[in-house]
mmCIF file of C-alpha atoms in Angstrom:
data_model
loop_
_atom_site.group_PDB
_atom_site.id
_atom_site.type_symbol
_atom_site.label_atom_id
_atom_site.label_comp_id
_atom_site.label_asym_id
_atom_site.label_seq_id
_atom_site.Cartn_x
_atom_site.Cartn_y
_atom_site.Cartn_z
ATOM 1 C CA UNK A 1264 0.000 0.000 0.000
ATOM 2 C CA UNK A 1265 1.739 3.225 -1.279
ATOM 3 C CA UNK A 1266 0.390 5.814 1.664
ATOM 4 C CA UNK A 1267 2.357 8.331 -0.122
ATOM 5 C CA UNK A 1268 0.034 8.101 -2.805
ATOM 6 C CA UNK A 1269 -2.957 7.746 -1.022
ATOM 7 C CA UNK A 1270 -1.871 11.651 0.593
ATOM 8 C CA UNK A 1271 -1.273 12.987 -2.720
ATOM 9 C CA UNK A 1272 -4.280 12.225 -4.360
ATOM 10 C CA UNK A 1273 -6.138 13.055 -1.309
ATOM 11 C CA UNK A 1274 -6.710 17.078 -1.926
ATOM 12 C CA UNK A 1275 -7.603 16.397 -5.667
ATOM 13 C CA UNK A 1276 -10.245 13.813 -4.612
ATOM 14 C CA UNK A 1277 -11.479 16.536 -2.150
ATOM 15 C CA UNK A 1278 -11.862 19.189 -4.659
ATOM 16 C CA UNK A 1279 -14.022 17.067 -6.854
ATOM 17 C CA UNK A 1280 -15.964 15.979 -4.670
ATOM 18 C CA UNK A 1281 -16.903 19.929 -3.684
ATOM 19 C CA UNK A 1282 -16.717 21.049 -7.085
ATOM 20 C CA UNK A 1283 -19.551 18.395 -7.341
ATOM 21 C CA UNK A 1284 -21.646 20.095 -5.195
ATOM 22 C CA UNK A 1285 -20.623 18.431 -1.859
ATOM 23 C CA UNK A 1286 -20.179 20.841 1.307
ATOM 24 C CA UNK A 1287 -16.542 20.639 3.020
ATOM 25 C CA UNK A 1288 -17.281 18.897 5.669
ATOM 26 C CA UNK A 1289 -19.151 15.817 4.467
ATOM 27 C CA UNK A 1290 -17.423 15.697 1.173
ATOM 28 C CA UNK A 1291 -14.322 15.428 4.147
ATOM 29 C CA UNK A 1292 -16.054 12.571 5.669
ATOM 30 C CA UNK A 1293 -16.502 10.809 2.678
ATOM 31 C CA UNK A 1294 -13.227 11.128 1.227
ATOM 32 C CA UNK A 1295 -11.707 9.628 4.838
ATOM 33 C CA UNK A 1296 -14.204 6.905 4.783
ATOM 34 C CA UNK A 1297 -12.615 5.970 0.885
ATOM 35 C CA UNK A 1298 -9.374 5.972 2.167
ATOM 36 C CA UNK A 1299 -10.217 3.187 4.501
ATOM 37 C CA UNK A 1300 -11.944 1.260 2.031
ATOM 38 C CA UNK A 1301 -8.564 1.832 0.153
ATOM 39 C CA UNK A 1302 -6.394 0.554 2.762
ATOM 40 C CA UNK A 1303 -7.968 -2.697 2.847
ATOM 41 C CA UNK A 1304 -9.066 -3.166 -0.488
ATOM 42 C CA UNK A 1305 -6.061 -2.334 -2.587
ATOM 43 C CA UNK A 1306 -3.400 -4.778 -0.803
ATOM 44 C CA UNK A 1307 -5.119 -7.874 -2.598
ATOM 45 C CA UNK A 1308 -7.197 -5.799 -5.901
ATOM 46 C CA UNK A 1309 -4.948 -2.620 -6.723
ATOM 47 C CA UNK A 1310 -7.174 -0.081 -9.280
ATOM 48 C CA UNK A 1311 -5.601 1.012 -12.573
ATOM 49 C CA UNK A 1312 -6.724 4.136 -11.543
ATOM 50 C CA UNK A 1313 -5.984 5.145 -7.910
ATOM 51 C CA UNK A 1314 -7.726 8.840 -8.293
ATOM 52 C CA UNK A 1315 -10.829 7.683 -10.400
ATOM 53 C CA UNK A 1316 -11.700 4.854 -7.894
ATOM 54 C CA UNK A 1317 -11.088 6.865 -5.007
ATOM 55 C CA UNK A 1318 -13.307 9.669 -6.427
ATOM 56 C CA UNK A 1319 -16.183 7.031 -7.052
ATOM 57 C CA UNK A 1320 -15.933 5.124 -3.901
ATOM 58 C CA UNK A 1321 -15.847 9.115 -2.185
ATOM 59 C CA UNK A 1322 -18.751 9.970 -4.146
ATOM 60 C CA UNK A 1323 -21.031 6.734 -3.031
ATOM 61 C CA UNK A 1324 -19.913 7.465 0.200
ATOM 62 C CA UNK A 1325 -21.094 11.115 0.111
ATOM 63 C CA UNK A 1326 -24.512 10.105 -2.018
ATOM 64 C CA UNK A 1327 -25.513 7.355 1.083
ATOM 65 C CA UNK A 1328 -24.673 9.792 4.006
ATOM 66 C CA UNK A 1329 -26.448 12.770 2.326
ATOM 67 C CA UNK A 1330 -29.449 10.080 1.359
ATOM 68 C CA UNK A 1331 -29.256 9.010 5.474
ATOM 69 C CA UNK A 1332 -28.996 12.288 6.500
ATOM 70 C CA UNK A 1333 -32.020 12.832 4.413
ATOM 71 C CA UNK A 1334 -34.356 10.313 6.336
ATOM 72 C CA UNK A 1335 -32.338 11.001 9.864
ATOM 73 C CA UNK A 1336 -34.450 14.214 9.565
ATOM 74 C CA UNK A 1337 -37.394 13.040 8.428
ATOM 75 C CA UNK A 1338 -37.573 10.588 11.397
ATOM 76 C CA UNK A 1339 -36.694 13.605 13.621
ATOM 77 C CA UNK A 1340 -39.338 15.710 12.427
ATOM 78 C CA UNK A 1341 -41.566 13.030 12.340
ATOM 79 C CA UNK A 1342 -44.366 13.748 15.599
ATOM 80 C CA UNK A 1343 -45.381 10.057 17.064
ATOM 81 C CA UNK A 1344 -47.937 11.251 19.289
ATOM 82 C CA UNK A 1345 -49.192 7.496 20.027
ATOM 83 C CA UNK A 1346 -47.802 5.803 23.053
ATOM 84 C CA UNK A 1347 -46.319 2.325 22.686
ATOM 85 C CA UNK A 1348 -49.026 -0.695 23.198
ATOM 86 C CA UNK A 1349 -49.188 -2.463 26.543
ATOM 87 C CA UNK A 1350 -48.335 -1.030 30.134
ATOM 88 C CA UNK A 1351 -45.748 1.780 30.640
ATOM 89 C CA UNK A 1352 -42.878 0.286 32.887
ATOM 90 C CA UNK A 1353 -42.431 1.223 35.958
ATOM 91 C CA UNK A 1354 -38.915 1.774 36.595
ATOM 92 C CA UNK A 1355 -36.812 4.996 34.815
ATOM 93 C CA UNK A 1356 -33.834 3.452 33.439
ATOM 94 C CA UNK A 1357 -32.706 6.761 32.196
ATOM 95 C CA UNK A 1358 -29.493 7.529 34.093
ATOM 96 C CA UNK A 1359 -28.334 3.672 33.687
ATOM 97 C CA UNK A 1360 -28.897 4.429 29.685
ATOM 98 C CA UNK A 1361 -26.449 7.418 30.150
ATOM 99 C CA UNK A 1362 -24.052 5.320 31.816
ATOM 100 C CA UNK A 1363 -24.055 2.470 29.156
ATOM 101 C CA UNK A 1364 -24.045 5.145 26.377
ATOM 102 C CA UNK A 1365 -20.861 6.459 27.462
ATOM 103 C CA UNK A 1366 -18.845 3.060 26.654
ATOM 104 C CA UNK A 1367 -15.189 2.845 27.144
ATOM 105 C CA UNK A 1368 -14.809 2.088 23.272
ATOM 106 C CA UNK A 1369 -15.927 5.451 22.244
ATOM 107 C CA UNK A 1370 -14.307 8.583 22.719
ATOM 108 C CA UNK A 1371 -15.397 11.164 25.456
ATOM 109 C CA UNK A 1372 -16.757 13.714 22.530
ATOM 110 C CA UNK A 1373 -18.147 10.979 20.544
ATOM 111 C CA UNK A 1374 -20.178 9.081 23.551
ATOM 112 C CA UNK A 1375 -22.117 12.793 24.354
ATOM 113 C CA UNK A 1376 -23.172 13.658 21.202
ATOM 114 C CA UNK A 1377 -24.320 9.588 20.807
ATOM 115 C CA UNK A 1378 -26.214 9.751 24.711
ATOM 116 C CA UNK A 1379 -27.728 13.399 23.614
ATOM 117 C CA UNK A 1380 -28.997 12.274 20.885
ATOM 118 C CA UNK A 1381 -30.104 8.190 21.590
ATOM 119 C CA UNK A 1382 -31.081 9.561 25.830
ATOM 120 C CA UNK A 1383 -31.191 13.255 25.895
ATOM 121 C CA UNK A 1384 -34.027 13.793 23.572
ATOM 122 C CA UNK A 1385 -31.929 16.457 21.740
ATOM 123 C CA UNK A 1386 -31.616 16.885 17.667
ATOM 124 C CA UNK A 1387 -28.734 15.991 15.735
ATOM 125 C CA UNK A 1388 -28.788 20.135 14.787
ATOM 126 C CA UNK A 1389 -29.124 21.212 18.455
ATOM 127 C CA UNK A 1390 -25.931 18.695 19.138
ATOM 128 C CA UNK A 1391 -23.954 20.552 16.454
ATOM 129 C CA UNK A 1392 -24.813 23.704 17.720
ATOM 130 C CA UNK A 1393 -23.248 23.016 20.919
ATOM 131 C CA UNK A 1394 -20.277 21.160 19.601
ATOM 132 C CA UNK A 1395 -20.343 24.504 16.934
ATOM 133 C CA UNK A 1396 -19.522 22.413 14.143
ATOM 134 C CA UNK A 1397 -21.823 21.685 10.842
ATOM 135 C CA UNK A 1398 -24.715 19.168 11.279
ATOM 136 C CA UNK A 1399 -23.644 17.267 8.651
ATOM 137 C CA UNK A 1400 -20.872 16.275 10.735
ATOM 138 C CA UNK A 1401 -21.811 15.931 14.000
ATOM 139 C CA UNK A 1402 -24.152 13.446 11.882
ATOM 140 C CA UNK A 1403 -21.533 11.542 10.829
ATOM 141 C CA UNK A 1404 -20.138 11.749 14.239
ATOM 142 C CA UNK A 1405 -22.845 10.231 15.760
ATOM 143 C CA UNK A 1406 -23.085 7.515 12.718
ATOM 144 C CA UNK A 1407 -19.553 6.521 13.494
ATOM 145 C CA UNK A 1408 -20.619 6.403 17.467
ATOM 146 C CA UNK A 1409 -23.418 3.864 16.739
ATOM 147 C CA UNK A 1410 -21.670 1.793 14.765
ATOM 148 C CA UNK A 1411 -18.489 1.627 17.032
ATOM 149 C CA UNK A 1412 -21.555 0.283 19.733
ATOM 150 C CA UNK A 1413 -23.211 -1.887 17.693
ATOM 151 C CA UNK A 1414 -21.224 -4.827 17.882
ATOM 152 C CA UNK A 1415 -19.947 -4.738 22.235
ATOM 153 C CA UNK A 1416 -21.357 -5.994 24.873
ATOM 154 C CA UNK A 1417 -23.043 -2.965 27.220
ATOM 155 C CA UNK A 1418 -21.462 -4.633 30.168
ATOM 156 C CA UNK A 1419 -18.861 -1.755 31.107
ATOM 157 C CA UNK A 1420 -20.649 1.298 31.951
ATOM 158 C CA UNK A 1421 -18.921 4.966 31.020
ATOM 159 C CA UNK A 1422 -17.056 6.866 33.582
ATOM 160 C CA UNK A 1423 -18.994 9.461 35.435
ATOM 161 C CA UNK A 1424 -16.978 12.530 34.157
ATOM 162 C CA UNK A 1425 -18.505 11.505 30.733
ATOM 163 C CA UNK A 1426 -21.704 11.137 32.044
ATOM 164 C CA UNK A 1427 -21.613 14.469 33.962
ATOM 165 C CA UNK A 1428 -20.854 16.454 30.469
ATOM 166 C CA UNK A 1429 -23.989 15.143 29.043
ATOM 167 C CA UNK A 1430 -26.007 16.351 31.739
ATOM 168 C CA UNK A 1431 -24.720 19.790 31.726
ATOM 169 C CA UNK A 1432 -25.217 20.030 28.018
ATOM 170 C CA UNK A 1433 -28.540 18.690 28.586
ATOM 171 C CA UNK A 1434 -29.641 21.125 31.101
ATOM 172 C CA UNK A 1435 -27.993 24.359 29.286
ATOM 173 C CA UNK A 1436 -29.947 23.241 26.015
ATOM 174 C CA UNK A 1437 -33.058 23.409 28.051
ATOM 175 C CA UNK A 1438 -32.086 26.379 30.335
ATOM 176 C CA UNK A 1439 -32.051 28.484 26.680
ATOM 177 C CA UNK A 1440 -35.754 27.619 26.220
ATOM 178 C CA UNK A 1441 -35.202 26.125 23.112
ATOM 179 C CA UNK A 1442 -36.280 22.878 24.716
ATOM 180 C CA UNK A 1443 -37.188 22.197 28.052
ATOM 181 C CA UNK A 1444 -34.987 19.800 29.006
ATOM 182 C CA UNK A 1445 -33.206 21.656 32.381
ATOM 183 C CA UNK A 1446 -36.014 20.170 35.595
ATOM 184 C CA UNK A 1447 -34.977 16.444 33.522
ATOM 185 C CA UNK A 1448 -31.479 17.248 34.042
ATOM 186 C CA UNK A 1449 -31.862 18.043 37.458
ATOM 187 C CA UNK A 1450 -34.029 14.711 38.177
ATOM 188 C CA UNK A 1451 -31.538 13.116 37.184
ATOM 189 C CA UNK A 1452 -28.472 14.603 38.246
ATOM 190 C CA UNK A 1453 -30.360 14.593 41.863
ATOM 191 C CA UNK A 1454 -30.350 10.279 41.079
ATOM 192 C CA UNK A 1455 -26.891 10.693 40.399
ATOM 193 C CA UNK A 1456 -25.792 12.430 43.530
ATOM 194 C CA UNK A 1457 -28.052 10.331 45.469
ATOM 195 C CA UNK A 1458 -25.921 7.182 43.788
ATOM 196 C CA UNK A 1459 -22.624 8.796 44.329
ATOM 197 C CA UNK A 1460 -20.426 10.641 46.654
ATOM 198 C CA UNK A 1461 -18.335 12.893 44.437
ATOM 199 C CA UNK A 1462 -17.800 16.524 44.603
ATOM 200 C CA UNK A 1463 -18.312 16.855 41.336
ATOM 201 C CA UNK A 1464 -21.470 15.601 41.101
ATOM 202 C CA UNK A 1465 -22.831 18.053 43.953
ATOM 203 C CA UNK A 1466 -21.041 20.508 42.254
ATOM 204 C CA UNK A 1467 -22.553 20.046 39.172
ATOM 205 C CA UNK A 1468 -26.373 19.657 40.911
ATOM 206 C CA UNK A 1469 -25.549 23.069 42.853
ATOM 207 C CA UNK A 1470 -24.666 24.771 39.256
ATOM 208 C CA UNK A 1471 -27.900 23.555 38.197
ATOM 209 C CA UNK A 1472 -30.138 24.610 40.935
ATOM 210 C CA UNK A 1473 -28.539 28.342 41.019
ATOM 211 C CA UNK A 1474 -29.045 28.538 37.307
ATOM 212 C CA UNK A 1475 -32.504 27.111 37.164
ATOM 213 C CA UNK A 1476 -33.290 29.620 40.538
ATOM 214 C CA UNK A 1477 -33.297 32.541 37.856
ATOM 215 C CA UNK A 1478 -35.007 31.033 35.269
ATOM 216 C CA UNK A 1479 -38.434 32.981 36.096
ATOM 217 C CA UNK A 1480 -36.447 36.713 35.953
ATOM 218 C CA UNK A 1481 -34.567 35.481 32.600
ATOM 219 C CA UNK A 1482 -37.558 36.405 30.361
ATOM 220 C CA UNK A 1483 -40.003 39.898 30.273
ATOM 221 C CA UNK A 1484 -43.394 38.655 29.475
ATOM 222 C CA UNK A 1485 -43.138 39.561 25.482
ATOM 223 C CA UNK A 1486 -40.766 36.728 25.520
ATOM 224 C CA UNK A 1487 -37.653 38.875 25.635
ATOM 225 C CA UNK A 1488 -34.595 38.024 27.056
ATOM 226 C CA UNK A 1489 -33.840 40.123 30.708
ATOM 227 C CA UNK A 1490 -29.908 40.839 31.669
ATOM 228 C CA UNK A 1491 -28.762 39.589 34.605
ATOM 229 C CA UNK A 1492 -28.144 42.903 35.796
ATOM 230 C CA UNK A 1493 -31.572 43.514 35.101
ATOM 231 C CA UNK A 1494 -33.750 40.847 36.386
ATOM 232 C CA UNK A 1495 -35.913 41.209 39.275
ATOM 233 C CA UNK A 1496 -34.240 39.495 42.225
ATOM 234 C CA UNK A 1497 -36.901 39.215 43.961
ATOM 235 C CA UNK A 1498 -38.456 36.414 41.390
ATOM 236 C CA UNK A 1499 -35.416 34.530 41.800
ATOM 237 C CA UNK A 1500 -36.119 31.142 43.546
ATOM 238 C CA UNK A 1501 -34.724 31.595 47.292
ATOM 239 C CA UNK A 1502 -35.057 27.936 48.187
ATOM 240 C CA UNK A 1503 -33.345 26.328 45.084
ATOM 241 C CA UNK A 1504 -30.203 29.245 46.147
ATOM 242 C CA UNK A 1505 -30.223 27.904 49.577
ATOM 243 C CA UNK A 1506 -30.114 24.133 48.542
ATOM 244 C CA UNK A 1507 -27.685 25.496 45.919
ATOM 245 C CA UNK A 1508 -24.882 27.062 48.073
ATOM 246 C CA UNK A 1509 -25.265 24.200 50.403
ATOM 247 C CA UNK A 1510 -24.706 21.664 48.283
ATOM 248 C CA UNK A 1511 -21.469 23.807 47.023
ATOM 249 C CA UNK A 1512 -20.498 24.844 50.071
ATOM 250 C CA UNK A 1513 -19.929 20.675 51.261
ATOM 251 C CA UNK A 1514 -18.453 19.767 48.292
ATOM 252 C CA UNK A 1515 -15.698 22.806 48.166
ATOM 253 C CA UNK A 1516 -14.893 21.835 51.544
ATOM 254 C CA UNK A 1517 -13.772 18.464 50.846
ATOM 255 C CA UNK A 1518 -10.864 20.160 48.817
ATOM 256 C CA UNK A 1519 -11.536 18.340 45.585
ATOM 257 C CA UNK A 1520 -11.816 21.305 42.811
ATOM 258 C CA UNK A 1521 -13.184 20.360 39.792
ATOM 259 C CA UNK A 1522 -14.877 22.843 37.149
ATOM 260 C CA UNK A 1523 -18.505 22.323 37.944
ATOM 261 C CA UNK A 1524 -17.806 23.278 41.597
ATOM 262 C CA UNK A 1525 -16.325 26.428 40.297
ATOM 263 C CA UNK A 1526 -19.012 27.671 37.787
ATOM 264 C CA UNK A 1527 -21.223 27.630 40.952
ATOM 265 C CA UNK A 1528 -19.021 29.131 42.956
ATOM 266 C CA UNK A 1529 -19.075 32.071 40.388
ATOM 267 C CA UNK A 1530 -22.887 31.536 40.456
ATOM 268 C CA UNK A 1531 -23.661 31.484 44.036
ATOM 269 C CA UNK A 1532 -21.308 34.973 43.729
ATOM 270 C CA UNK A 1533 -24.308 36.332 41.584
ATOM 271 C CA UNK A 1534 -26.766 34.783 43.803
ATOM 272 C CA UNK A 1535 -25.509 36.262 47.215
ATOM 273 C CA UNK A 1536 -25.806 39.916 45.486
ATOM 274 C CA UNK A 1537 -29.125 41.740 46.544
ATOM 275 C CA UNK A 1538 -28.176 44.391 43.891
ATOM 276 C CA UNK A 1539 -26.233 43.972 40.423
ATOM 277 C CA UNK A 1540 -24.259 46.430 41.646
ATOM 278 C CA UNK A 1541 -23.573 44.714 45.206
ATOM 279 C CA UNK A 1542 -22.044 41.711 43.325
ATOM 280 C CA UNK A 1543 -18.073 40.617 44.218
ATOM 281 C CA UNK A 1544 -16.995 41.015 40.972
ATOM 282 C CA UNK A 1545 -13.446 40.331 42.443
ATOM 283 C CA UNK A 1546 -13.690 37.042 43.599
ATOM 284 C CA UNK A 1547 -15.917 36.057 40.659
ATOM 285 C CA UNK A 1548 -12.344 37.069 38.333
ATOM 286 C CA UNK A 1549 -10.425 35.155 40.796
ATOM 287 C CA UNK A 1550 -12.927 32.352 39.933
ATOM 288 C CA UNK A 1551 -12.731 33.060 36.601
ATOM 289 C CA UNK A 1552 -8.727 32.159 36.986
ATOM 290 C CA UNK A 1553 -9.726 28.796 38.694
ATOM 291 C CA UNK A 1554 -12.149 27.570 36.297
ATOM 292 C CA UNK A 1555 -9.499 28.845 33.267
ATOM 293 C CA UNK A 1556 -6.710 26.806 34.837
ATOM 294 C CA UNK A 1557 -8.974 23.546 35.015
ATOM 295 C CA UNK A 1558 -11.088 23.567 31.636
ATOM 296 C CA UNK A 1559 -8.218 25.857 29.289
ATOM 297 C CA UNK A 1560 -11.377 26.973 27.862
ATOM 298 C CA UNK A 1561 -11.724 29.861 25.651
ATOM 299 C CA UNK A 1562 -15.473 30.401 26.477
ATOM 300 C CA UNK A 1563 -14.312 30.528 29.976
ATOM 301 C CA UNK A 1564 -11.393 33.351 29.062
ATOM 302 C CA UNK A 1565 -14.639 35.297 27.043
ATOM 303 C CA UNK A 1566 -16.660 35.190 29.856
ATOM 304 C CA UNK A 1567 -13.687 36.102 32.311
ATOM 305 C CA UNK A 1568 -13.486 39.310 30.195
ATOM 306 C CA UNK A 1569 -16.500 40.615 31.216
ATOM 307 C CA UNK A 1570 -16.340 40.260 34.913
ATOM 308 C CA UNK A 1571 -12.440 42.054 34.361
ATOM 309 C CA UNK A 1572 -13.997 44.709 32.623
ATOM 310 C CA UNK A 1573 -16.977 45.042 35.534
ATOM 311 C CA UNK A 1574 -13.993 44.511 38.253
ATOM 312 C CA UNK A 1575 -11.328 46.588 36.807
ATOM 313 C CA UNK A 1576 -13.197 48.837 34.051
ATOM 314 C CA UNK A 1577 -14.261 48.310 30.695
ATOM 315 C CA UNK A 1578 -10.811 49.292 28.967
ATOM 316 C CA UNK A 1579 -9.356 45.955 31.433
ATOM 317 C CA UNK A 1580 -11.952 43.770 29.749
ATOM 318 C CA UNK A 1581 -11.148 45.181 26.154
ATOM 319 C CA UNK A 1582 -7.909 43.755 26.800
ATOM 320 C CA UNK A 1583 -8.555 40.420 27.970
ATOM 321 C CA UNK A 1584 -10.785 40.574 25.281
ATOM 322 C CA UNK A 1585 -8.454 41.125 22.839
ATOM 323 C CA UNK A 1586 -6.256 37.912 23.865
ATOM 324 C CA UNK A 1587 -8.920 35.863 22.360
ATOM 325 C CA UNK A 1588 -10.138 34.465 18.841
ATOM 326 C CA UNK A 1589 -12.459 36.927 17.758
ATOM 327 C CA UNK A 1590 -14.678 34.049 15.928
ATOM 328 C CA UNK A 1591 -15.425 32.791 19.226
ATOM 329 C CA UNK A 1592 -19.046 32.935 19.237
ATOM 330 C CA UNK A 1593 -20.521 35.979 21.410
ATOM 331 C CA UNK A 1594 -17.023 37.323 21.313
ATOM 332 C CA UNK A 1595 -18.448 40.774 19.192
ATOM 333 C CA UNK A 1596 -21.509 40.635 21.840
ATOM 334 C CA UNK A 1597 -18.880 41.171 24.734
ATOM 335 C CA UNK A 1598 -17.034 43.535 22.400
ATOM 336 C CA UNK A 1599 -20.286 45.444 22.167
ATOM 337 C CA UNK A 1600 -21.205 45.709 25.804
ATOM 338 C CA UNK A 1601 -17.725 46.648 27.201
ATOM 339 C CA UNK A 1602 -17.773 49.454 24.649
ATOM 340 C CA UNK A 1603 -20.758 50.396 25.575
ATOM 341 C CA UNK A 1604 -19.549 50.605 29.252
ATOM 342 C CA UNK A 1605 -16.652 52.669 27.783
ATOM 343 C CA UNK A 1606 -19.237 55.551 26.312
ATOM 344 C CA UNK A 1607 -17.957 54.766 22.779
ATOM 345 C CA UNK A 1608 -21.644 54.155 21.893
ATOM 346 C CA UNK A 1609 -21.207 54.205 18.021
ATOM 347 C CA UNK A 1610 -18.702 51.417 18.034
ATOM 348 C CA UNK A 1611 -21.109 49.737 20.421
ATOM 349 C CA UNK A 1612 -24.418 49.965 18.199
ATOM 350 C CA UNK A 1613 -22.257 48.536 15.334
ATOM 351 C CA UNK A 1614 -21.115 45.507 16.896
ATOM 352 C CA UNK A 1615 -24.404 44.916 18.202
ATOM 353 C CA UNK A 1616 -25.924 45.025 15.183
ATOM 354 C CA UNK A 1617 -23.298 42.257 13.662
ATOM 355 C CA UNK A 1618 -23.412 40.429 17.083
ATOM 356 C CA UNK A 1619 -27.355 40.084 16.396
ATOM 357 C CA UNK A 1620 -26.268 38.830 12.460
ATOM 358 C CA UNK A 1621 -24.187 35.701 14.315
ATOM 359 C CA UNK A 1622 -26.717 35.035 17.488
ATOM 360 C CA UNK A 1623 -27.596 31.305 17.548
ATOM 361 C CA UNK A 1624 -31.334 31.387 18.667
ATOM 362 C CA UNK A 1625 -34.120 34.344 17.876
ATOM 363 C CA UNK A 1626 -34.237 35.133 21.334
ATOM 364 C CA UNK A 1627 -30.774 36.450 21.208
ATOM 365 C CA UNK A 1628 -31.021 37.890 17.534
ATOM 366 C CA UNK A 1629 -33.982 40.415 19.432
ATOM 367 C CA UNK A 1630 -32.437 41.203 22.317
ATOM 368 C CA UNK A 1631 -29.002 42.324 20.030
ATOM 369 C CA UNK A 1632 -31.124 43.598 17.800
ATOM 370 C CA UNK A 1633 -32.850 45.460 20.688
ATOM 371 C CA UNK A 1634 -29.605 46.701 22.478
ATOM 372 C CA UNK A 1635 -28.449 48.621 18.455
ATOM 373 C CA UNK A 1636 -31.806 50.223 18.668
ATOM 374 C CA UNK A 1637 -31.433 51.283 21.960
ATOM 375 C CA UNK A 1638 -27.742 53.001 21.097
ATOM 376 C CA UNK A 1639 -28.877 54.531 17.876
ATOM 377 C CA UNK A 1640 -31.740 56.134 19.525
ATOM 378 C CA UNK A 1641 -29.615 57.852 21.784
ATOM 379 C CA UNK A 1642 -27.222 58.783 18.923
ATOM 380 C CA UNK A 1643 -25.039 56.121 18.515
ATOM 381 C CA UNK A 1644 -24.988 56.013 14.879
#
């Protein structure tokens, strides 16, 4: 087998394939997946023509993933309002289904976007959105993830780090309101807790229970999305805080950090405030450090630039802003607010406006949308 070969023609195949009318990513996909077929078939049967067979093989490959992409949606979309025949059982397997989706043989990334989609009730497209890639390939990704399963024995149950990163995507897909999944995550993180004394665990039920305490302030009764500095404290859910920062509060003592327990340390910060303007902005950048040392994570650093630049000023958070990819999605949203808190109000309206162009739900589009308006009427053009 000549892998040399098999390199070189791979751009060429590639650029067929998109000049075809395939999109990058799948036409990607199905050039890899040709490859493979390559390396086993052409040992024993060599082609006379390396790039034509790899083209066609591609090209089949592409046709049958677009063609089960096609009828992936259509069972998606498809409503079955009828319950199954017979009795309903009794017991909720749910969380043991998370477990056993997360199998050792798949990769952390892959066995999440496989449980959200088999367990979690979310769409292929919602996956992608949080993995911000193309749904075409978190498609394939999920394909690939299935088919890995198909064949082993569900005997050897996925670690609970896995496990936990479903559940928080789970709960923040719901917590947007695009579906209501967060009070199923919480069930069920609540089981898991119950199951199993880790700190992350409880820290990761405490995130959800300070989160999910604001939910009622989070929208104005258009449907519009209310800042946090905005919302009316007083609908916030007291008890859900208390259980909250107790829960935290036990598991930080046990001196076992992990990067649930530190998002709700930041959000127990928030809750403690009576006032936006009473809130420890200080300690929630120290936070901010924490969580940045254990995740790495550049939505962390994004996020971290906002409490800098309500900490230290708006011209600090420009800079810490401008350490970071400025593709990172909300990235011009931050830019917009911090100059907004810098009274350069015409920069602000602008990036607004584009901020509102790249928002990945309608509910943020309006509220961008809303914040331009706001700045041009008061002469930010």
């Amino acid at each position: 087998m000549n892998e040399v070969l098999l390199r070189s023609l791979t751009p060429s195949v590639l650029g067929i394939l998109v000049r075809r009318g395939a999109d990058f990513a799948a036409a990607e996909d199905a050039v890899q997946d040709a490859l493979v077929e390559a390396v086993r078939v052409w040992p024993a049967d060599p082609p006379r023509d390396p790039k034509g067979w790899l083209v066609t093989v591609a090209w089949r490959r592409f046709l049958d993933a677009t063609r089960a992409d096609a009828a992936r949606r259509r069972r998606e979309d498809r409503v079955d309002e009828e319950p199954a025949p017979g009795p309903a059982p009794s017991v909720d397997d749910t969380l043991q289904l998370y477990f056993l989706c997360a199998h050792p043989s798949l990769t952390p990334s892959s066995a999440v976007a496989l449980t959200l989609r088999a367990v979690g009730g979310l769409t292929t497209r919602q996956i992608a959105q949080a993995y911000l890639v193309p749904e075409a390939t978190m498609a394939q990704r999920i394909s690939r993830a299935k088919r890995t399963v198909s064949g082993v024995r569900f005997d050897q149950p996925g670690d609970v780090a896995t496990v936990l990163r479903v559940l928080y995507l789970v709960f923040n897909e719901g917590y947007s309101g695009d579906v209501d999944l967060a009070a199923e995550a919480i069930r069920l993180t609540r089981q898991l807790a119950a199951a199993i004394d880790h700190p992350e665990v409880a820290g990761l039920l405490a995130l959800m229970l300070l989160h999910h305490a604001r939910r009622a302030a989070r929208t104005a009764p258009d449907g519009s999305l209310v800042t946090l500095a905005e919302q009316d404290r007083g609908r916030w859910d007291t008890e859900s805080i208390a259980e909250g920062v107790e829960i935290l509060q036990a598991a930080l003592a046990r001196d076992r950090l992990g990067e649930f327990q530190a998002q709700a340390a930041i959000a127990a910060l928030h809750a403690d405030a009576r006032t936006a303007q009473e809130t420890d902005w200080v300690q929630i950048v120290e936070w901010y450090d924490e969580l940045a040392r254990l995740t790495d994570s550049p939505v962390v650093r994004l996020n971290r630039a906002v409490a800098v630049g309500e900490a230290d000023g708006p011209r600090a958070g420009l800079a810490a802003l401008a350490a970071l990819d400025d593709t990172l999605p909300r990235h011009t949203a931050v830019a917009a607010y911090l100059h907004e808190r810098d009274g350069d109000l015409t920069t602000a309206a602008q990036l607004y406006t584009e901020a509102a162009q790249k928002a990945p739900n309608f509910a943020e589009r309006d509220h961008l949308t809303r914040q331009a308006a706001r700045l041009n009427a008061r002469g930010g053009r």
